[in-house]
Amino acid sequence: MRISWVQKSTTIDYPWKLACIVFTLWCNFRCPFCHNPETVLPEQMQLISNDLIPEEAIFNFLQARVWKLDWVSICGWEPTLQPDLYDFAKRVKDMWFAVKVDTNGRDAVLIKKMVKDGVLDYVAVDLKHTKQQYDTAVWIQPSSEFFQSYEELKEFLLNEVVDYEYRTTIVKWMHTLQDIEEMANYIKWARHYYLQNYVWWNTLKPDFWGEPFDDDELETMSRVISRYVLHSGIRR
């Protein structure tokens, strides 16, 4: 696993539970509002290649916190690009931690296998935009194979084999209320759907001029998506 950094503790992902977050390197998308270009762009990844964290350092850290941490969250920028993700997650699971993976949906086969084998306890899936406008949010044109994988993973998760959530980083001018409703309808009956308000900071596209939504706009969006999913919320 190519690990860029670790957040040693957080309670944001799981209220009343303590988790750590393991961040991998590399992504198949180029979202202009991404806050970590150094872990996405090849020319910037080279600059930190000598500072990657060895796997054994991660496991030594976890071993020292077996009775302190509850969850280990494996985030991207797209963990399924790591060829040894399964083995890494299983080793974490064998240490009796609950395991979560964040993904953009590019490898449904791998995620399904990890769930069926009991390696994953929670799956978080990014929903970037409506299908017709996905390239606006990810800055490339996704392949038909990507959308096929995304659809396969959605059908799998909606059967509630494992706990999961969908989430969308929303940006003013990039997303409209109509877009938000269309996305919520696409994942209709999903267990959890969260909107994450855009925050400007160190964006992959230096001149990205997106803006966050105000509280009233967020409240309106929350009411709209609550009509389609079982639980919805706003993350600021």
PDB file of C-alpha atoms in Angstrom:
ATOM      1  CA  MET A   1       0.000   0.000   0.000  1.00  0.00           C
ATOM      2  CA  ARG A   2       1.228   3.465  -0.875  1.00  0.00           C
ATOM      3  CA  ILE A   3       0.237   5.447   2.214  1.00  0.00           C
ATOM      4  CA  SER A   4       0.631   9.206   2.174  1.00  0.00           C
ATOM      5  CA  TRP A   5      -0.375  10.055   5.734  1.00  0.00           C
ATOM      6  CA  VAL A   6      -2.452   9.028   8.744  1.00  0.00           C
ATOM      7  CA  GLN A   7      -4.923  10.945  10.869  1.00  0.00           C
ATOM      8  CA  LYS A   8      -4.398   9.309  14.228  1.00  0.00           C
ATOM      9  CA  SER A   9      -7.841   9.931  15.654  1.00  0.00           C
ATOM     10  CA  THR A  10     -11.240  11.284  14.686  1.00  0.00           C
ATOM     11  CA  THR A  11     -14.825  11.014  15.897  1.00  0.00           C
ATOM     12  CA  ILE A  12     -16.374  12.628  12.825  1.00  0.00           C
ATOM     13  CA  ASP A  13     -16.980   9.427  10.849  1.00  0.00           C
ATOM     14  CA  TYR A  14     -18.485   7.534  13.769  1.00  0.00           C
ATOM     15  CA  PRO A  15     -20.036   9.518  16.634  1.00  0.00           C
ATOM     16  CA  TRP A  16     -19.080   8.083  20.021  1.00  0.00           C
ATOM     17  CA  LYS A  17     -16.450   5.892  18.340  1.00  0.00           C
ATOM     18  CA  LEU A  18     -12.750   6.612  17.898  1.00  0.00           C
ATOM     19  CA  ALA A  19     -11.260   5.997  14.456  1.00  0.00           C
ATOM     20  CA  CYS A  20      -8.038   6.624  12.602  1.00  0.00           C
ATOM     21  CA  ILE A  21      -7.832   7.389   8.895  1.00  0.00           C
ATOM     22  CA  VAL A  22      -5.259   5.898   6.533  1.00  0.00           C
ATOM     23  CA  PHE A  23      -4.817   7.930   3.341  1.00  0.00           C
ATOM     24  CA  THR A  24      -3.547   6.198   0.223  1.00  0.00           C
ATOM     25  CA  LEU A  25      -1.908   7.750  -2.815  1.00  0.00           C
ATOM     26  CA  TRP A  26      -3.265   8.348  -6.329  1.00  0.00           C
ATOM     27  CA  CYS A  27      -6.703   8.825  -7.874  1.00  0.00           C
ATOM     28  CA  ASN A  28      -8.351   8.125 -11.215  1.00  0.00           C
ATOM     29  CA  PHE A  29     -10.229  11.444 -11.104  1.00  0.00           C
ATOM     30  CA  ARG A  30      -9.070  15.062 -11.164  1.00  0.00           C
ATOM     31  CA  CYS A  31     -11.790  16.859  -9.224  1.00  0.00           C
ATOM     32  CA  PRO A  32     -10.878  20.563  -9.473  1.00  0.00           C
ATOM     33  CA  PHE A  33     -12.002  21.198  -5.872  1.00  0.00           C
ATOM     34  CA  CYS A  34      -9.840  18.394  -4.429  1.00  0.00           C
ATOM     35  CA  HIS A  35      -7.818  19.665  -1.450  1.00  0.00           C
ATOM     36  CA  ASN A  36      -4.850  17.334  -1.888  1.00  0.00           C
ATOM     37  CA  PRO A  37      -3.281  17.682  -5.343  1.00  0.00           C
ATOM     38  CA  GLU A  38       0.017  16.341  -3.998  1.00  0.00           C
ATOM     39  CA  THR A  39      -1.605  12.901  -3.625  1.00  0.00           C
ATOM     40  CA  VAL A  40      -3.359  12.975  -7.010  1.00  0.00           C
ATOM     41  CA  LEU A  41      -1.188  14.670  -9.630  1.00  0.00           C
ATOM     42  CA  PRO A  42       1.765  12.497 -10.775  1.00  0.00           C
ATOM     43  CA  GLU A  43       4.218  15.397 -10.890  1.00  0.00           C
ATOM     44  CA  GLN A  44       3.379  16.328  -7.293  1.00  0.00           C
ATOM     45  CA  MET A  45       3.279  12.739  -6.057  1.00  0.00           C
ATOM     46  CA  GLN A  46       6.929  12.463  -7.041  1.00  0.00           C
ATOM     47  CA  LEU A  47       7.752  15.184  -4.545  1.00  0.00           C
ATOM     48  CA  ILE A  48       6.441  13.130  -1.619  1.00  0.00           C
ATOM     49  CA  SER A  49       7.447   9.669  -2.860  1.00  0.00           C
ATOM     50  CA  ASN A  50      10.291   9.470  -0.325  1.00  0.00           C
ATOM     51  CA  ASP A  51       7.982  10.398   2.547  1.00  0.00           C
ATOM     52  CA  LEU A  52       5.427   7.586   2.198  1.00  0.00           C
ATOM     53  CA  ILE A  53       4.622   5.674   5.368  1.00  0.00           C
ATOM     54  CA  PRO A  54       5.668   1.983   5.430  1.00  0.00           C
ATOM     55  CA  GLU A  55       2.875  -0.506   6.058  1.00  0.00           C
ATOM     56  CA  GLU A  56       4.640  -1.961   9.070  1.00  0.00           C
ATOM     57  CA  ALA A  57       4.707   1.455  10.693  1.00  0.00           C
ATOM     58  CA  ILE A  58       0.918   1.557  10.339  1.00  0.00           C
ATOM     59  CA  PHE A  59       0.480  -1.871  11.878  1.00  0.00           C
ATOM     60  CA  ASN A  60       2.843  -1.041  14.738  1.00  0.00           C
ATOM     61  CA  PHE A  61       0.757   2.069  15.368  1.00  0.00           C
ATOM     62  CA  LEU A  62      -2.473   0.039  15.326  1.00  0.00           C
ATOM     63  CA  GLN A  63      -1.070  -2.671  17.555  1.00  0.00           C
ATOM     64  CA  ALA A  64      -0.307  -0.065  20.191  1.00  0.00           C
ATOM     65  CA  ARG A  65      -3.907   1.150  20.015  1.00  0.00           C
ATOM     66  CA  VAL A  66      -5.880  -2.084  19.878  1.00  0.00           C
ATOM     67  CA  TRP A  67      -7.844  -1.137  22.991  1.00  0.00           C
ATOM     68  CA  LYS A  68      -8.142   2.559  22.131  1.00  0.00           C
ATOM     69  CA  LEU A  69      -9.348   2.701  18.515  1.00  0.00           C
ATOM     70  CA  ASP A  70     -12.614   1.205  17.266  1.00  0.00           C
ATOM     71  CA  TRP A  71     -12.431   1.807  13.514  1.00  0.00           C
ATOM     72  CA  VAL A  72      -9.839   2.116  10.769  1.00  0.00           C
ATOM     73  CA  SER A  73     -10.974   4.126   7.756  1.00  0.00           C
ATOM     74  CA  ILE A  74      -9.086   3.651   4.481  1.00  0.00           C
ATOM     75  CA  CYS A  75      -9.508   6.683   2.270  1.00  0.00           C
ATOM     76  CA  GLY A  76      -8.191   7.867  -1.067  1.00  0.00           C
ATOM     77  CA  TRP A  77      -7.860   9.435  -2.854  1.00  0.00           C
ATOM     78  CA  GLU A  78      -9.019   6.190  -4.436  1.00  0.00           C
ATOM     79  CA  PRO A  79      -7.992   3.167  -2.362  1.00  0.00           C
ATOM     80  CA  THR A  80      -9.134   0.563  -4.904  1.00  0.00           C
ATOM     81  CA  LEU A  81      -6.220   1.598  -7.113  1.00  0.00           C
ATOM     82  CA  GLN A  82      -3.931  -0.032  -4.555  1.00  0.00           C
ATOM     83  CA  PRO A  83      -3.308  -3.645  -5.679  1.00  0.00           C
ATOM     84  CA  ASP A  84      -2.943  -4.864  -2.096  1.00  0.00           C
ATOM     85  CA  LEU A  85      -5.952  -3.083  -0.609  1.00  0.00           C
ATOM     86  CA  TYR A  86      -7.707  -6.372   0.159  1.00  0.00           C
ATOM     87  CA  ASP A  87      -4.718  -7.841   2.007  1.00  0.00           C
ATOM     88  CA  PHE A  88      -4.118  -4.630   3.950  1.00  0.00           C
ATOM     89  CA  ALA A  89      -7.755  -4.311   5.011  1.00  0.00           C
ATOM     90  CA  LYS A  90      -7.958  -7.977   5.984  1.00  0.00           C
ATOM     91  CA  ARG A  91      -4.894  -7.668   8.163  1.00  0.00           C
ATOM     92  CA  VAL A  92      -6.495  -4.665   9.883  1.00  0.00           C
ATOM     93  CA  LYS A  93      -9.730  -6.611  10.311  1.00  0.00           C
ATOM     94  CA  ASP A  94      -7.827  -9.555  11.790  1.00  0.00           C
ATOM     95  CA  MET A  95      -6.614  -7.187  14.493  1.00  0.00           C
ATOM     96  CA  TRP A  96     -10.290  -6.791  15.517  1.00  0.00           C
ATOM     97  CA  PHE A  97     -10.785  -3.300  14.190  1.00  0.00           C
ATOM     98  CA  ALA A  98     -13.892  -2.404  12.240  1.00  0.00           C
ATOM     99  CA  VAL A  99     -12.892  -1.388   8.705  1.00  0.00           C
ATOM    100  CA  LYS A 100     -14.323   1.281   6.436  1.00  0.00           C
ATOM    101  CA  VAL A 101     -13.324   2.044   2.832  1.00  0.00           C
ATOM    102  CA  ASP A 102     -14.084   5.242   0.928  1.00  0.00           C
ATOM    103  CA  THR A 103     -14.383   4.809  -2.830  1.00  0.00           C
ATOM    104  CA  ASN A 104     -15.607   6.580  -5.942  1.00  0.00           C
ATOM    105  CA  GLY A 105     -17.102   3.332  -7.202  1.00  0.00           C
ATOM    106  CA  ARG A 106     -14.512   2.368  -9.793  1.00  0.00           C
ATOM    107  CA  ASP A 107     -14.091  -1.279  -8.684  1.00  0.00           C
ATOM    108  CA  ALA A 108     -17.372  -2.855  -7.620  1.00  0.00           C
ATOM    109  CA  VAL A 109     -15.935  -6.370  -7.933  1.00  0.00           C
ATOM    110  CA  LEU A 110     -13.259  -5.706  -5.313  1.00  0.00           C
ATOM    111  CA  ILE A 111     -15.604  -3.950  -2.877  1.00  0.00           C
ATOM    112  CA  LYS A 112     -18.183  -6.730  -3.189  1.00  0.00           C
ATOM    113  CA  LYS A 113     -15.558  -9.385  -2.518  1.00  0.00           C
ATOM    114  CA  MET A 114     -14.284  -7.527   0.539  1.00  0.00           C
ATOM    115  CA  VAL A 115     -17.829  -7.253   1.905  1.00  0.00           C
ATOM    116  CA  LYS A 116     -18.714 -10.876   1.200  1.00  0.00           C
ATOM    117  CA  ASP A 117     -15.480 -12.059   2.827  1.00  0.00           C
ATOM    118  CA  GLY A 118     -16.250 -10.067   5.966  1.00  0.00           C
ATOM    119  CA  VAL A 119     -13.346  -7.656   5.500  1.00  0.00           C
ATOM    120  CA  LEU A 120     -15.454  -4.477   5.361  1.00  0.00           C
ATOM    121  CA  ASP A 121     -17.921  -3.129   7.906  1.00  0.00           C
ATOM    122  CA  TYR A 122     -18.801   0.112   6.128  1.00  0.00           C
ATOM    123  CA  VAL A 123     -18.561   1.480   2.582  1.00  0.00           C
ATOM    124  CA  ALA A 124     -18.656   5.198   1.756  1.00  0.00           C
ATOM    125  CA  VAL A 125     -19.267   6.034  -1.909  1.00  0.00           C
ATOM    126  CA  ASP A 126     -18.770   9.394  -3.581  1.00  0.00           C
ATOM    127  CA  LEU A 127     -21.567  10.531  -5.866  1.00  0.00           C
ATOM    128  CA  LYS A 128     -19.971  13.405  -7.737  1.00  0.00           C
ATOM    129  CA  HIS A 129     -22.790  14.623  -9.989  1.00  0.00           C
ATOM    130  CA  THR A 130     -25.584  13.504 -12.260  1.00  0.00           C
ATOM    131  CA  LYS A 131     -24.426  11.010 -14.871  1.00  0.00           C
ATOM    132  CA  GLN A 132     -24.779  13.583 -17.646  1.00  0.00           C
ATOM    133  CA  GLN A 133     -22.532  16.051 -15.817  1.00  0.00           C
ATOM    134  CA  TYR A 134     -20.044  13.751 -14.108  1.00  0.00           C
ATOM    135  CA  ASP A 135     -17.145  15.104 -16.145  1.00  0.00           C
ATOM    136  CA  THR A 136     -17.831  18.592 -14.747  1.00  0.00           C
ATOM    137  CA  ALA A 137     -17.084  17.362 -11.224  1.00  0.00           C
ATOM    138  CA  VAL A 138     -14.240  14.923 -11.927  1.00  0.00           C
ATOM    139  CA  TRP A 139     -12.563  16.900 -14.721  1.00  0.00           C
ATOM    140  CA  ILE A 140     -12.244  13.886 -17.027  1.00  0.00           C
ATOM    141  CA  GLN A 141     -14.726  11.883 -19.071  1.00  0.00           C
ATOM    142  CA  PRO A 142     -15.485   8.688 -17.117  1.00  0.00           C
ATOM    143  CA  SER A 143     -15.553   5.508 -19.187  1.00  0.00           C
ATOM    144  CA  SER A 144     -18.585   3.312 -19.736  1.00  0.00           C
ATOM    145  CA  GLU A 145     -16.787   0.714 -17.595  1.00  0.00           C
ATOM    146  CA  PHE A 146     -16.750   3.158 -14.683  1.00  0.00           C
ATOM    147  CA  PHE A 147     -20.490   3.763 -14.888  1.00  0.00           C
ATOM    148  CA  GLN A 148     -21.127   0.032 -15.195  1.00  0.00           C
ATOM    149  CA  SER A 149     -19.073  -0.588 -12.050  1.00  0.00           C
ATOM    150  CA  TYR A 150     -20.831   2.252 -10.242  1.00  0.00           C
ATOM    151  CA  GLU A 151     -24.240   0.856 -11.087  1.00  0.00           C
ATOM    152  CA  GLU A 152     -23.200  -2.647 -10.007  1.00  0.00           C
ATOM    153  CA  LEU A 153     -21.972  -1.365  -6.652  1.00  0.00           C
ATOM    154  CA  LYS A 154     -25.146   0.661  -6.136  1.00  0.00           C
ATOM    155  CA  GLU A 155     -27.385  -2.351  -6.698  1.00  0.00           C
ATOM    156  CA  PHE A 156     -25.230  -4.378  -4.309  1.00  0.00           C
ATOM    157  CA  LEU A 157     -25.341  -1.771  -1.533  1.00  0.00           C
ATOM    158  CA  LEU A 158     -29.056  -1.097  -1.856  1.00  0.00           C
ATOM    159  CA  ASN A 159     -29.615  -4.726  -0.889  1.00  0.00           C
ATOM    160  CA  GLU A 160     -28.166  -3.717   2.501  1.00  0.00           C
ATOM    161  CA  VAL A 161     -25.541  -6.432   2.730  1.00  0.00           C
ATOM    162  CA  VAL A 162     -23.315  -3.992   4.632  1.00  0.00           C
ATOM    163  CA  ASP A 163     -23.753  -0.567   6.180  1.00  0.00           C
ATOM    164  CA  TYR A 164     -22.929   2.240   3.764  1.00  0.00           C
ATOM    165  CA  GLU A 165     -23.367   5.852   2.798  1.00  0.00           C
ATOM    166  CA  TYR A 166     -23.304   8.051  -0.264  1.00  0.00           C
ATOM    167  CA  ARG A 167     -21.939  11.579  -0.107  1.00  0.00           C
ATOM    168  CA  THR A 168     -21.564  14.514  -2.482  1.00  0.00           C
ATOM    169  CA  THR A 169     -19.273  17.505  -2.158  1.00  0.00           C
ATOM    170  CA  ILE A 170     -21.514  20.310  -3.384  1.00  0.00           C
ATOM    171  CA  VAL A 171     -20.215  23.488  -4.984  1.00  0.00           C
ATOM    172  CA  LYS A 172     -22.226  26.550  -5.952  1.00  0.00           C
ATOM    173  CA  TRP A 173     -22.443  26.948  -9.754  1.00  0.00           C
ATOM    174  CA  MET A 174     -21.395  23.294 -10.201  1.00  0.00           C
ATOM    175  CA  HIS A 175     -24.480  21.810  -8.519  1.00  0.00           C
ATOM    176  CA  THR A 176     -28.059  23.078  -8.636  1.00  0.00           C
ATOM    177  CA  LEU A 177     -31.017  22.061  -6.504  1.00  0.00           C
ATOM    178  CA  GLN A 178     -32.333  20.132  -9.497  1.00  0.00           C
ATOM    179  CA  ASP A 179     -29.011  18.259  -9.746  1.00  0.00           C
ATOM    180  CA  ILE A 180     -29.140  17.379  -6.045  1.00  0.00           C
ATOM    181  CA  GLU A 181     -32.666  16.018  -6.410  1.00  0.00           C
ATOM    182  CA  GLU A 182     -31.716  13.987  -9.478  1.00  0.00           C
ATOM    183  CA  MET A 183     -28.759  12.440  -7.633  1.00  0.00           C
ATOM    184  CA  ALA A 184     -30.904  11.611  -4.599  1.00  0.00           C
ATOM    185  CA  ASN A 185     -33.460   9.991  -6.871  1.00  0.00           C
ATOM    186  CA  TYR A 186     -30.714   7.929  -8.524  1.00  0.00           C
ATOM    187  CA  ILE A 187     -29.846   6.347  -5.157  1.00  0.00           C
ATOM    188  CA  LYS A 188     -33.477   6.211  -4.008  1.00  0.00           C
ATOM    189  CA  TRP A 189     -33.976   4.242  -0.769  1.00  0.00           C
ATOM    190  CA  ALA A 190     -30.272   4.435   0.076  1.00  0.00           C
ATOM    191  CA  ARG A 191     -29.577   4.107   3.790  1.00  0.00           C
ATOM    192  CA  HIS A 192     -27.520   7.316   4.203  1.00  0.00           C
ATOM    193  CA  TYR A 193     -26.856  10.287   1.915  1.00  0.00           C
ATOM    194  CA  TYR A 194     -24.746  13.241   3.067  1.00  0.00           C
ATOM    195  CA  LEU A 195     -24.024  16.545   1.374  1.00  0.00           C
ATOM    196  CA  GLN A 196     -20.603  18.036   2.119  1.00  0.00           C
ATOM    197  CA  ASN A 197     -20.388  21.772   1.620  1.00  0.00           C
ATOM    198  CA  TYR A 198     -17.404  22.952  -0.406  1.00  0.00           C
ATOM    199  CA  VAL A 199     -14.624  24.702   1.505  1.00  0.00           C
ATOM    200  CA  TRP A 200     -11.936  26.605  -0.354  1.00  0.00           C
ATOM    201  CA  TRP A 201      -8.443  25.422   0.461  1.00  0.00           C
ATOM    202  CA  ASN A 202      -5.453  24.288  -1.634  1.00  0.00           C
ATOM    203  CA  THR A 203      -7.534  23.180  -4.603  1.00  0.00           C
ATOM    204  CA  LEU A 204      -6.201  20.917  -7.334  1.00  0.00           C
ATOM    205  CA  LYS A 205      -7.221  23.520  -9.900  1.00  0.00           C
ATOM    206  CA  PRO A 206      -5.464  26.627  -8.511  1.00  0.00           C
ATOM    207  CA  ASP A 207      -7.919  29.062 -10.091  1.00  0.00           C
ATOM    208  CA  PHE A 208     -11.028  27.102  -9.110  1.00  0.00           C
ATOM    209  CA  TRP A 209     -13.604  29.703  -8.137  1.00  0.00           C
ATOM    210  CA  GLY A 210     -16.325  27.609  -6.549  1.00  0.00           C
ATOM    211  CA  GLU A 211     -18.260  28.871  -3.540  1.00  0.00           C
ATOM    212  CA  PRO A 212     -19.985  27.140  -0.625  1.00  0.00           C
ATOM    213  CA  PHE A 213     -23.757  27.229  -0.199  1.00  0.00           C
ATOM    214  CA  ASP A 214     -25.262  29.251   2.634  1.00  0.00           C
ATOM    215  CA  ASP A 215     -27.228  27.718   5.511  1.00  0.00           C
ATOM    216  CA  ASP A 216     -30.644  28.386   3.984  1.00  0.00           C
ATOM    217  CA  GLU A 217     -29.643  26.746   0.714  1.00  0.00           C
ATOM    218  CA  LEU A 218     -28.237  23.737   2.551  1.00  0.00           C
ATOM    219  CA  GLU A 219     -31.437  23.360   4.559  1.00  0.00           C
ATOM    220  CA  THR A 220     -33.492  23.383   1.371  1.00  0.00           C
ATOM    221  CA  MET A 221     -31.247  20.721  -0.172  1.00  0.00           C
ATOM    222  CA  SER A 222     -31.480  18.602   2.958  1.00  0.00           C
ATOM    223  CA  ARG A 223     -35.280  18.665   2.811  1.00  0.00           C
ATOM    224  CA  VAL A 224     -35.223  17.667  -0.846  1.00  0.00           C
ATOM    225  CA  ILE A 225     -32.918  14.661  -0.480  1.00  0.00           C
ATOM    226  CA  SER A 226     -34.793  13.467   2.627  1.00  0.00           C
ATOM    227  CA  ARG A 227     -37.710  12.602   0.337  1.00  0.00           C
ATOM    228  CA  TYR A 228     -35.631   9.966  -1.427  1.00  0.00           C
ATOM    229  CA  VAL A 229     -33.317   8.331   1.123  1.00  0.00           C
ATOM    230  CA  LEU A 230     -33.772   6.800   4.554  1.00  0.00           C
ATOM    231  CA  HIS A 231     -31.386   9.170   6.315  1.00  0.00           C
ATOM    232  CA  SER A 232     -29.842  12.405   5.088  1.00  0.00           C
ATOM    233  CA  GLY A 233     -27.617  15.094   6.510  1.00  0.00           C
ATOM    234  CA  ILE A 234     -25.291  18.018   5.892  1.00  0.00           C
ATOM    235  CA  ARG A 235     -21.588  17.877   6.696  1.00  0.00           C
ATOM    236  CA  ARG A 236     -19.925  21.245   6.986  1.00  0.00           C
TER     237      ARG A 236
END
